[in-house]
mmCIF file of C-alpha atoms in Angstrom:
data_model
loop_
_atom_site.group_PDB
_atom_site.id
_atom_site.type_symbol
_atom_site.label_atom_id
_atom_site.label_comp_id
_atom_site.label_asym_id
_atom_site.label_seq_id
_atom_site.Cartn_x
_atom_site.Cartn_y
_atom_site.Cartn_z
ATOM 1 C CA MET A 25 107.623 -70.216 -71.969
ATOM 2 C CA VAL A 26 108.854 -66.684 -72.694
ATOM 3 C CA GLN A 27 112.430 -66.510 -73.882
ATOM 4 C CA SER A 28 114.759 -63.549 -73.765
ATOM 5 C CA MET A 29 115.285 -61.920 -77.170
ATOM 6 C CA GLY A 30 118.196 -59.750 -76.121
ATOM 7 C CA HIS A 31 116.066 -56.760 -75.094
ATOM 8 C CA ALA A 32 116.846 -54.571 -72.098
ATOM 9 C CA ASN A 33 116.050 -56.031 -68.704
ATOM 10 C CA LEU A 34 112.492 -54.808 -67.972
ATOM 11 C CA SER A 35 112.933 -55.587 -64.276
ATOM 12 C CA MET A 36 115.533 -52.849 -63.921
ATOM 13 C CA PRO A 37 114.306 -49.900 -61.823
ATOM 14 C CA ILE A 38 113.077 -46.887 -63.737
ATOM 15 C CA PRO A 39 115.393 -43.877 -63.252
ATOM 16 C CA GLU A 40 113.880 -41.285 -60.939
ATOM 17 C CA LEU A 41 113.837 -38.577 -63.622
ATOM 18 C CA SER A 42 112.007 -40.852 -66.083
ATOM 19 C CA ARG A 43 109.591 -41.929 -63.365
ATOM 20 C CA GLN A 44 108.762 -38.334 -62.475
ATOM 21 C CA SER A 45 108.377 -37.348 -66.125
ATOM 22 C CA LEU A 46 106.035 -40.286 -66.640
ATOM 23 C CA LEU A 47 103.892 -39.340 -63.635
ATOM 24 C CA ASP A 48 103.756 -35.704 -64.708
ATOM 25 C CA SER A 49 102.551 -36.660 -68.200
ATOM 26 C CA LEU A 50 99.628 -38.795 -66.978
ATOM 27 C CA THR A 51 96.088 -37.444 -67.316
ATOM 28 C CA THR A 52 94.976 -39.665 -64.429
ATOM 29 C CA GLY A 53 95.669 -38.528 -60.897
ATOM 30 C CA VAL A 54 98.222 -40.547 -58.900
ATOM 31 C CA LEU A 55 98.361 -40.172 -55.118
ATOM 32 C CA GLN A 56 100.649 -41.952 -52.647
ATOM 33 C CA LEU A 57 99.654 -42.179 -48.984
ATOM 34 C CA ASP A 58 101.040 -43.863 -45.917
ATOM 35 C CA SER A 59 98.945 -46.137 -43.708
ATOM 36 C CA SER A 60 97.632 -43.164 -41.686
ATOM 37 C CA LEU A 61 96.559 -41.390 -44.919
ATOM 38 C CA THR A 62 99.338 -38.828 -44.819
ATOM 39 C CA VAL A 63 100.120 -37.479 -48.282
ATOM 40 C CA LEU A 64 103.542 -38.657 -49.469
ATOM 41 C CA ASP A 65 103.442 -37.734 -53.141
ATOM 42 C CA PHE A 66 101.119 -36.806 -56.025
ATOM 43 C CA ASN A 67 101.328 -35.776 -59.677
ATOM 44 C CA PRO A 68 100.037 -32.539 -61.283
ATOM 45 C CA ALA A 69 96.894 -34.253 -62.581
ATOM 46 C CA CYS A 70 96.014 -35.284 -59.017
ATOM 47 C CA GLN A 71 96.669 -31.759 -57.753
ATOM 48 C CA ASP A 72 94.265 -30.329 -60.319
ATOM 49 C CA LEU A 73 91.699 -33.078 -59.778
ATOM 50 C CA LEU A 74 91.553 -32.750 -55.980
ATOM 51 C CA ALA A 75 92.186 -28.981 -55.956
ATOM 52 C CA PHE A 76 95.206 -29.295 -53.684
ATOM 53 C CA PRO A 77 96.424 -25.853 -52.510
ATOM 54 C CA GLY A 78 99.908 -25.635 -54.027
ATOM 55 C CA GLN A 79 102.898 -27.770 -53.136
ATOM 56 C CA ARG A 80 102.549 -27.501 -49.333
ATOM 57 C CA VAL A 81 100.500 -30.674 -49.259
ATOM 58 C CA ARG A 82 103.100 -33.390 -48.752
ATOM 59 C CA GLY A 83 103.156 -34.493 -45.123
ATOM 60 C CA ARG A 84 99.606 -33.355 -44.432
ATOM 61 C CA ASP A 85 96.701 -35.588 -43.451
ATOM 62 C CA LEU A 86 94.349 -36.242 -46.374
ATOM 63 C CA ALA A 87 91.397 -35.848 -43.997
ATOM 64 C CA ASP A 88 92.463 -32.237 -43.370
ATOM 65 C CA LEU A 89 92.549 -31.529 -47.094
ATOM 66 C CA LEU A 90 89.240 -33.260 -47.959
ATOM 67 C CA PRO A 91 87.237 -33.432 -44.699
ATOM 68 C CA ARG A 92 83.896 -33.771 -46.531
ATOM 69 C CA ALA A 93 84.938 -36.864 -48.492
ATOM 70 C CA VAL A 94 83.987 -39.086 -45.559
ATOM 71 C CA GLU A 95 82.968 -42.180 -47.535
ATOM 72 C CA TRP A 96 86.161 -42.171 -49.568
ATOM 73 C CA LEU A 97 88.379 -41.628 -46.525
ATOM 74 C CA GLU A 98 86.729 -44.583 -44.772
ATOM 75 C CA LEU A 99 87.397 -46.805 -47.785
ATOM 76 C CA LEU A 100 91.050 -45.749 -47.852
ATOM 77 C CA GLN A 101 91.426 -46.454 -44.130
ATOM 78 C CA ARG A 102 89.841 -49.883 -44.571
ATOM 79 C CA SER A 103 92.166 -50.684 -47.464
ATOM 80 C CA ALA A 104 95.223 -49.659 -45.439
ATOM 81 C CA ALA A 105 94.125 -51.701 -42.421
ATOM 82 C CA ASP A 106 93.133 -54.852 -44.378
ATOM 83 C CA GLN A 107 95.821 -54.523 -47.066
ATOM 84 C CA GLN A 108 93.096 -55.097 -49.675
ATOM 85 C CA GLY A 109 92.893 -53.242 -52.939
ATOM 86 C CA TYR A 110 89.646 -52.156 -54.577
ATOM 87 C CA THR A 111 88.278 -50.378 -57.640
ATOM 88 C CA LEU A 112 85.302 -48.034 -57.730
ATOM 89 C CA GLY A 113 83.695 -47.275 -61.087
ATOM 90 C CA SER A 114 82.389 -43.968 -59.795
ATOM 91 C CA ILE A 115 82.524 -41.971 -56.578
ATOM 92 C CA THR A 116 81.726 -38.324 -55.882
ATOM 93 C CA LEU A 117 84.384 -36.399 -53.959
ATOM 94 C CA PRO A 118 83.478 -33.099 -52.239
ATOM 95 C CA LEU A 119 86.591 -30.934 -52.654
ATOM 96 C CA GLY A 120 88.151 -28.442 -50.273
ATOM 97 C CA THR A 121 87.394 -27.915 -46.622
ATOM 98 C CA GLU A 122 83.812 -26.811 -47.339
ATOM 99 C CA GLY A 123 83.028 -29.362 -50.046
ATOM 100 C CA LYS A 124 81.207 -26.837 -52.228
ATOM 101 C CA ILE A 125 82.736 -28.254 -55.411
ATOM 102 C CA GLU A 126 82.270 -31.927 -56.269
ATOM 103 C CA ARG A 127 84.235 -34.108 -58.673
ATOM 104 C CA GLN A 128 83.093 -37.467 -60.005
ATOM 105 C CA VAL A 129 85.965 -39.915 -60.424
ATOM 106 C CA GLY A 130 86.798 -43.562 -60.889
ATOM 107 C CA CYS A 131 89.181 -44.813 -58.217
ATOM 108 C CA THR A 132 91.644 -47.705 -57.869
ATOM 109 C CA VAL A 133 93.508 -48.303 -54.576
ATOM 110 C CA SER A 134 96.538 -50.612 -54.373
ATOM 111 C CA PRO A 135 98.133 -51.316 -50.963
ATOM 112 C CA GLU A 136 101.842 -52.027 -50.935
ATOM 113 C CA ASP A 137 103.634 -52.656 -47.627
ATOM 114 C CA ASP A 138 102.666 -49.706 -45.438
ATOM 115 C CA LYS A 139 101.648 -47.421 -48.311
ATOM 116 C CA LEU A 140 98.642 -46.871 -50.574
ATOM 117 C CA LEU A 141 98.835 -46.045 -54.255
ATOM 118 C CA VAL A 142 95.624 -44.337 -55.442
ATOM 119 C CA GLU A 143 94.720 -43.760 -59.098
ATOM 120 C CA LEU A 144 91.935 -41.294 -59.906
ATOM 121 C CA ILE A 145 90.245 -41.031 -63.304
ATOM 122 C CA PRO A 146 88.148 -37.875 -63.896
ATOM 123 C CA LEU A 147 84.847 -39.147 -65.286
ATOM 124 C CA ASP A 148 83.590 -35.671 -66.100
ATOM 125 C CA ARG A 149 86.662 -35.078 -68.264
ATOM 126 C CA ARG A 150 86.136 -38.397 -70.079
ATOM 127 C CA LYS A 151 82.575 -37.324 -70.835
ATOM 128 C CA ALA A 152 83.819 -33.924 -71.991
ATOM 129 C CA ILE A 153 86.331 -35.536 -74.365
ATOM 130 C CA ARG A 154 83.590 -37.642 -75.938
ATOM 131 C CA SER A 155 81.467 -34.503 -76.302
ATOM 132 C CA GLU A 156 84.400 -32.613 -77.875
ATOM 133 C CA ASP A 157 85.058 -35.452 -80.322
ATOM 134 C CA SER A 158 81.409 -35.363 -81.385
ATOM 135 C CA LEU A 159 81.485 -31.556 -81.635
ATOM 136 C CA THR A 160 84.633 -31.458 -83.768
ATOM 137 C CA ALA A 161 83.327 -34.199 -86.068
ATOM 138 C CA GLN A 162 80.129 -32.195 -86.601
ATOM 139 C CA GLN A 163 82.139 -29.030 -87.226
ATOM 140 C CA ASP A 164 84.317 -30.763 -89.813
ATOM 141 C CA ALA A 165 81.221 -32.047 -91.610
ATOM 142 C CA ARG A 166 79.542 -28.626 -91.505
ATOM 143 C CA ARG A 167 82.698 -26.930 -92.766
ATOM 144 C CA MET A 168 82.862 -29.254 -95.770
ATOM 145 C CA LEU A 169 79.149 -28.768 -96.443
ATOM 146 C CA MET A 170 79.255 -24.978 -96.234
ATOM 147 C CA SER A 171 82.452 -24.787 -98.293
ATOM 148 C CA GLY A 172 80.824 -26.841 -101.050
ATOM 149 C CA LEU A 173 77.642 -24.782 -100.836
ATOM 150 C CA ALA A 174 79.574 -21.504 -101.008
ATOM 151 C CA HIS A 175 81.416 -22.622 -104.132
ATOM 152 C CA GLU A 176 78.170 -23.721 -105.763
ATOM 153 C CA VAL A 177 76.550 -20.369 -104.954
ATOM 154 C CA LYS A 178 79.461 -18.256 -106.210
ATOM 155 C CA ASN A 179 79.595 -19.880 -109.656
ATOM 156 C CA PRO A 180 76.075 -18.846 -110.839
ATOM 157 C CA LEU A 181 76.384 -15.481 -109.069
ATOM 158 C CA GLY A 182 79.245 -14.571 -111.380
ATOM 159 C CA GLY A 183 77.070 -15.348 -114.374
ATOM 160 C CA ILE A 184 74.110 -13.394 -112.988
ATOM 161 C CA ARG A 185 76.284 -10.355 -112.288
ATOM 162 C CA GLY A 186 77.880 -10.477 -115.744
ATOM 163 C CA ALA A 187 74.516 -10.784 -117.462
ATOM 164 C CA ALA A 188 73.149 -7.842 -115.437
ATOM 165 C CA GLN A 189 76.118 -5.687 -116.476
ATOM 166 C CA LEU A 190 75.590 -6.534 -120.145
ATOM 167 C CA LEU A 191 71.871 -5.791 -119.845
ATOM 168 C CA ASP A 192 72.627 -2.511 -118.067
ATOM 169 C CA ALA A 193 74.813 -1.417 -120.967
ATOM 170 C CA GLU A 194 71.980 -2.064 -123.467
ATOM 171 C CA LEU A 195 69.198 -0.265 -121.581
ATOM 172 C CA ASP A 196 68.351 3.335 -122.384
ATOM 173 C CA LYS A 197 65.798 4.095 -119.687
ATOM 174 C CA ARG A 198 67.240 5.107 -116.338
ATOM 175 C CA GLU A 199 64.358 3.576 -114.358
ATOM 176 C CA LEU A 200 65.069 0.188 -115.963
ATOM 177 C CA ARG A 201 68.794 0.455 -115.216
ATOM 178 C CA GLU A 202 67.928 0.870 -111.542
ATOM 179 C CA TYR A 203 66.727 -2.735 -111.587
ATOM 180 C CA THR A 204 70.009 -3.988 -113.031
ATOM 181 C CA SER A 205 71.850 -1.995 -110.336
ATOM 182 C CA ILE A 206 69.825 -3.839 -107.703
ATOM 183 C CA ILE A 207 70.678 -7.196 -109.306
ATOM 184 C CA ILE A 208 74.401 -6.345 -109.351
ATOM 185 C CA ALA A 209 74.375 -5.080 -105.745
ATOM 186 C CA GLU A 210 72.546 -8.170 -104.465
ATOM 187 C CA ALA A 211 74.867 -10.486 -106.399
ATOM 188 C CA ASP A 212 77.851 -8.728 -104.787
ATOM 189 C CA ARG A 213 76.249 -9.060 -101.341
ATOM 190 C CA LEU A 214 75.635 -12.796 -101.803
ATOM 191 C CA SER A 215 79.163 -13.269 -103.137
ATOM 192 C CA SER A 216 80.538 -11.553 -100.007
ATOM 193 C CA LEU A 217 78.369 -13.812 -97.833
ATOM 194 C CA ALA A 218 79.701 -16.878 -99.672
ATOM 195 C CA ASP A 219 83.282 -15.693 -99.011
ATOM 196 C CA LYS A 220 82.483 -15.514 -95.314
ATOM 197 C CA LEU A 221 81.058 -19.037 -95.414
ATOM 198 C CA LEU A 222 84.335 -20.245 -96.895
ATOM 199 C CA GLY A 223 86.110 -18.804 -93.863
ATOM 200 C CA PRO A 224 89.741 -17.650 -93.602
ATOM 201 C CA VAL A 225 91.991 -19.038 -96.330
ATOM 202 C CA GLY A 226 95.755 -19.337 -96.624
ATOM 203 C CA ALA A 227 98.414 -20.357 -94.140
ATOM 204 C CA LEU A 228 98.355 -18.973 -90.614
ATOM 205 C CA LYS A 229 100.893 -16.217 -89.943
ATOM 206 C CA LEU A 230 102.073 -17.504 -86.579
ATOM 207 C CA ALA A 231 104.160 -15.459 -84.186
ATOM 208 C CA PRO A 232 104.511 -15.255 -80.368
ATOM 209 C CA ARG A 233 101.604 -13.161 -79.131
ATOM 210 C CA ASN A 234 100.485 -12.036 -75.699
ATOM 211 C CA VAL A 235 96.823 -13.039 -75.319
ATOM 212 C CA HIS A 236 96.198 -10.380 -72.668
ATOM 213 C CA GLN A 237 97.355 -7.603 -75.003
ATOM 214 C CA LEU A 238 95.024 -8.876 -77.727
ATOM 215 C CA LEU A 239 92.102 -9.044 -75.283
ATOM 216 C CA ASP A 240 92.806 -5.527 -74.023
ATOM 217 C CA ARG A 241 92.993 -4.181 -77.573
ATOM 218 C CA VAL A 242 89.601 -5.649 -78.505
ATOM 219 C CA SER A 243 87.877 -4.707 -75.234
ATOM 220 C CA LYS A 244 89.095 -1.093 -75.506
ATOM 221 C CA LEU A 245 87.741 -0.853 -79.043
ATOM 222 C CA LEU A 246 84.366 -2.201 -77.981
ATOM 223 C CA ALA A 247 84.287 0.016 -74.870
ATOM 224 C CA THR A 248 84.329 3.069 -77.144
ATOM 225 C CA GLU A 249 81.489 1.606 -79.207
ATOM 226 C CA PHE A 250 79.317 0.537 -76.239
ATOM 227 C CA THR A 251 80.143 3.579 -74.130
ATOM 228 C CA THR A 252 77.583 3.221 -71.324
ATOM 229 C CA ALA A 253 76.395 -0.340 -71.670
ATOM 230 C CA VAL A 254 79.391 -2.444 -70.645
ATOM 231 C CA VAL A 255 81.813 -2.753 -67.748
ATOM 232 C CA PHE A 256 84.868 -4.918 -68.473
ATOM 233 C CA GLN A 257 86.517 -6.811 -65.607
ATOM 234 C CA ARG A 258 89.874 -8.532 -66.072
ATOM 235 C CA ASP A 259 91.209 -11.545 -64.170
ATOM 236 C CA TYR A 260 94.404 -12.532 -65.971
ATOM 237 C CA ASP A 261 96.814 -15.322 -65.085
ATOM 238 C CA PRO A 262 100.294 -13.693 -65.200
ATOM 239 C CA SER A 263 101.929 -17.103 -65.705
ATOM 240 C CA LEU A 264 100.260 -17.554 -69.095
ATOM 241 C CA PRO A 265 103.056 -17.624 -71.706
ATOM 242 C CA ASP A 266 103.009 -16.049 -75.139
ATOM 243 C CA LEU A 267 101.240 -18.263 -77.676
ATOM 244 C CA MET A 268 102.057 -18.962 -81.318
ATOM 245 C CA LEU A 269 99.087 -17.254 -82.960
ATOM 246 C CA ASP A 270 97.980 -15.462 -86.083
ATOM 247 C CA GLY A 271 97.325 -12.195 -84.282
ATOM 248 C CA ASP A 272 94.884 -10.707 -86.797
ATOM 249 C CA GLN A 273 92.739 -13.836 -86.884
ATOM 250 C CA ILE A 274 92.663 -14.264 -83.079
ATOM 251 C CA ILE A 275 91.670 -10.607 -82.784
ATOM 252 C CA GLN A 276 88.758 -11.463 -85.097
ATOM 253 C CA VAL A 277 87.819 -14.340 -82.764
ATOM 254 C CA PHE A 278 87.863 -12.083 -79.707
ATOM 255 C CA MET A 279 85.979 -9.349 -81.582
ATOM 256 C CA ASN A 280 83.188 -11.730 -82.620
ATOM 257 C CA ILE A 281 82.726 -13.219 -79.144
ATOM 258 C CA LEU A 282 83.097 -9.991 -77.154
ATOM 259 C CA ARG A 283 80.784 -8.091 -79.486
ATOM 260 C CA ASN A 284 78.100 -10.741 -78.957
ATOM 261 C CA ALA A 285 78.563 -10.377 -75.196
ATOM 262 C CA CYS A 286 78.320 -6.565 -75.419
ATOM 263 C CA GLN A 287 75.069 -6.859 -77.352
ATOM 264 C CA ALA A 288 73.665 -9.381 -74.850
ATOM 265 C CA VAL A 289 74.251 -7.595 -71.535
ATOM 266 C CA PRO A 290 71.846 -4.975 -70.165
ATOM 267 C CA VAL A 291 72.927 -1.361 -69.730
ATOM 268 C CA GLY A 292 75.688 -1.328 -67.119
ATOM 269 C CA GLY A 293 76.207 -5.065 -67.590
ATOM 270 C CA THR A 294 79.497 -6.801 -66.806
ATOM 271 C CA ILE A 295 81.812 -8.813 -69.024
ATOM 272 C CA ARG A 296 84.608 -10.716 -67.263
ATOM 273 C CA LEU A 297 87.775 -11.636 -69.148
ATOM 274 C CA LEU A 298 89.468 -14.512 -67.350
ATOM 275 C CA THR A 299 92.577 -16.464 -68.350
ATOM 276 C CA ARG A 300 93.952 -19.641 -66.810
ATOM 277 C CA VAL A 301 96.342 -22.493 -67.611
ATOM 278 C CA GLU A 302 94.880 -26.008 -67.887
ATOM 279 C CA ARG A 303 97.137 -29.047 -67.451
ATOM 280 C CA GLN A 304 96.951 -32.354 -69.328
ATOM 281 C CA PHE A 305 94.121 -31.212 -71.582
ATOM 282 C CA THR A 306 92.902 -33.128 -74.645
ATOM 283 C CA ILE A 307 91.739 -31.299 -77.783
ATOM 284 C CA ARG A 308 90.772 -33.262 -80.888
ATOM 285 C CA GLN A 309 92.291 -36.423 -79.396
ATOM 286 C CA GLN A 310 95.628 -34.608 -78.969
ATOM 287 C CA LEU A 311 96.966 -34.471 -75.402
ATOM 288 C CA HIS A 312 98.615 -31.184 -74.436
ATOM 289 C CA ARG A 313 100.631 -30.691 -71.283
ATOM 290 C CA LEU A 314 99.489 -27.086 -70.996
ATOM 291 C CA VAL A 315 96.552 -25.282 -72.595
ATOM 292 C CA ALA A 316 95.522 -21.646 -72.289
ATOM 293 C CA ARG A 317 91.865 -21.115 -71.376
ATOM 294 C CA ILE A 318 90.330 -17.722 -72.152
ATOM 295 C CA ASP A 319 86.851 -17.207 -70.683
ATOM 296 C CA VAL A 320 84.469 -14.455 -71.770
ATOM 297 C CA ILE A 321 81.723 -14.304 -69.136
ATOM 298 C CA ASP A 322 78.727 -12.001 -69.382
ATOM 299 C CA ASP A 323 75.753 -11.433 -67.069
ATOM 300 C CA GLY A 324 73.184 -11.130 -69.832
ATOM 301 C CA PRO A 325 69.891 -13.042 -70.054
ATOM 302 C CA GLY A 326 71.548 -16.167 -71.433
ATOM 303 C CA ILE A 327 71.172 -18.097 -74.677
ATOM 304 C CA LEU A 328 67.896 -19.798 -75.505
ATOM 305 C CA PRO A 329 68.144 -23.558 -74.822
ATOM 306 C CA THR A 330 66.919 -24.271 -78.369
ATOM 307 C CA LEU A 331 69.961 -22.400 -79.759
ATOM 308 C CA GLN A 332 72.677 -23.689 -77.429
ATOM 309 C CA GLU A 333 73.266 -26.907 -79.369
ATOM 310 C CA MET A 334 73.540 -24.990 -82.661
ATOM 311 C CA LEU A 335 75.613 -21.970 -81.631
ATOM 312 C CA PHE A 336 78.499 -22.714 -83.971
ATOM 313 C CA TYR A 337 76.356 -23.624 -86.975
ATOM 314 C CA PRO A 338 76.656 -21.112 -89.832
ATOM 315 C CA LEU A 339 73.615 -18.859 -90.387
ATOM 316 C CA VAL A 340 72.208 -19.537 -86.888
ATOM 317 C CA SER A 341 71.652 -16.376 -84.862
ATOM 318 C CA GLY A 342 69.626 -15.350 -81.833
ATOM 319 C CA ARG A 343 69.277 -11.765 -83.110
ATOM 320 C CA PRO A 344 66.975 -10.651 -85.937
ATOM 321 C CA ASP A 345 69.777 -8.564 -87.486
ATOM 322 C CA GLY A 346 72.500 -11.190 -87.033
ATOM 323 C CA THR A 347 74.138 -13.080 -89.908
ATOM 324 C CA GLY A 348 74.902 -16.148 -87.807
ATOM 325 C CA LEU A 349 78.481 -16.289 -89.111
ATOM 326 C CA GLY A 350 80.510 -14.727 -86.285
ATOM 327 C CA LEU A 351 80.730 -17.769 -84.002
ATOM 328 C CA ALA A 352 81.116 -20.217 -86.884
ATOM 329 C CA ILE A 353 84.083 -18.213 -88.199
ATOM 330 C CA ALA A 354 85.569 -17.886 -84.695
ATOM 331 C CA GLN A 355 85.357 -21.640 -84.134
ATOM 332 C CA ASP A 356 86.986 -22.316 -87.500
ATOM 333 C CA ILE A 357 89.895 -19.958 -86.748
ATOM 334 C CA VAL A 358 90.496 -21.481 -83.316
ATOM 335 C CA ASN A 359 90.285 -25.001 -84.801
ATOM 336 C CA ARG A 360 93.007 -24.056 -87.289
ATOM 337 C CA HIS A 361 95.179 -23.069 -84.308
ATOM 338 C CA GLY A 362 94.647 -26.551 -82.832
ATOM 339 C CA GLY A 363 92.151 -25.238 -80.288
ATOM 340 C CA LEU A 364 88.457 -25.338 -79.476
ATOM 341 C CA ILE A 365 85.668 -23.006 -78.333
ATOM 342 C CA LYS A 366 83.020 -24.255 -75.891
ATOM 343 C CA ALA A 367 79.993 -22.435 -74.536
ATOM 344 C CA LYS A 368 77.565 -22.866 -71.674
ATOM 345 C CA SER A 369 74.745 -20.578 -70.673
ATOM 346 C CA LYS A 370 72.071 -20.023 -68.088
ATOM 347 C CA PRO A 371 70.055 -16.921 -67.210
ATOM 348 C CA GLY A 372 72.443 -14.328 -65.823
ATOM 349 C CA GLU A 373 75.646 -16.070 -66.959
ATOM 350 C CA THR A 374 76.998 -17.069 -70.353
ATOM 351 C CA ILE A 375 80.560 -18.389 -70.665
ATOM 352 C CA PHE A 376 82.513 -18.785 -73.886
ATOM 353 C CA SER A 377 85.749 -20.696 -73.219
ATOM 354 C CA ILE A 378 88.515 -20.578 -75.816
ATOM 355 C CA TYR A 379 91.147 -23.315 -75.456
ATOM 356 C CA LEU A 380 94.490 -22.783 -77.217
ATOM 357 C CA PRO A 381 97.588 -25.010 -76.899
ATOM 358 C CA THR A 382 100.586 -23.245 -75.377
ATOM 359 C CA SER A 383 102.953 -25.071 -77.767
ATOM 360 C CA SER A 384 102.935 -26.732 -81.159
ATOM 361 C CA ARG A 385 102.362 -30.460 -81.565
ATOM 362 C CA SER A 386 106.053 -31.045 -82.172
ATOM 363 C CA ASP A 387 106.821 -29.442 -78.815
ATOM 364 C CA GLU A 388 104.308 -31.722 -77.099
ATOM 365 C CA GLN A 389 106.095 -34.930 -78.081
#
């Protein structure tokens, strides 16, 4: 027997504002239909999941919005007619009127009176979160390894450089002093490389920054360097707010990624800069209501499959003259901003997607 302990009455109705806030914060899609499958209500996650065209969806027939999802529509009609709920572990939904885009979801349908409550769980997003968790864990381990290695390398380099300077001061023959100059120069080069392996240090200097202005600044600089080789195309989301960023470091991120794209495309190749807002997005097990997505898309030959799994490893490069540090440093900077960089590539299209929260963690609570 459960006794009352003086807590609030849990059977009291939830205030409408709290109910709406709760629905809006869910990462699962919630859809309410009547018995004829007319859309009564839905939350933002459902709108994103089913690619609903704006808010002019309420009152429309679901079959008009998703005419290709025949199997799913039949199951919904059966549930409404029989007043029987069901759960599907996985079903593929062709989206839009043409069904060119498909989304794999888990689905639970609960009839209540003359209405249906439908819950949709994006299975592809769940898989992506697991992949991101694995990726970030690997990055953390690599960062610790490379930081330790860089420190271990720098310590003996200081001794080697000092000994070479002392030897240089004792040598009389110029031709012999040339060798000590080489030792000193190479020690300095390795020390600089070790500093890069350590990555940016110190606290981030955060301030509201317009991502589009930073992208334009970097692309204009690179356009003067690659005068005939690159055509930049911009597709910016004007609703994207200013982000709290360390401007200099994010410029370095954009410079590293865009420079790689410029070097990859053929003469006259195209690089698209695309920005969008993602809702209810999880980064490093932290749920954000809104996340900025910055895509750098080039039409180059693509990244070799053998390199795609190691793109963000330090000292891994697809070019003979590359140091293999640019992407590793970019990922580290974005991680420090609470974000993540992902990449996918096939011949003729390589996409680097930079995800940055639109607010701090304290704002997300």
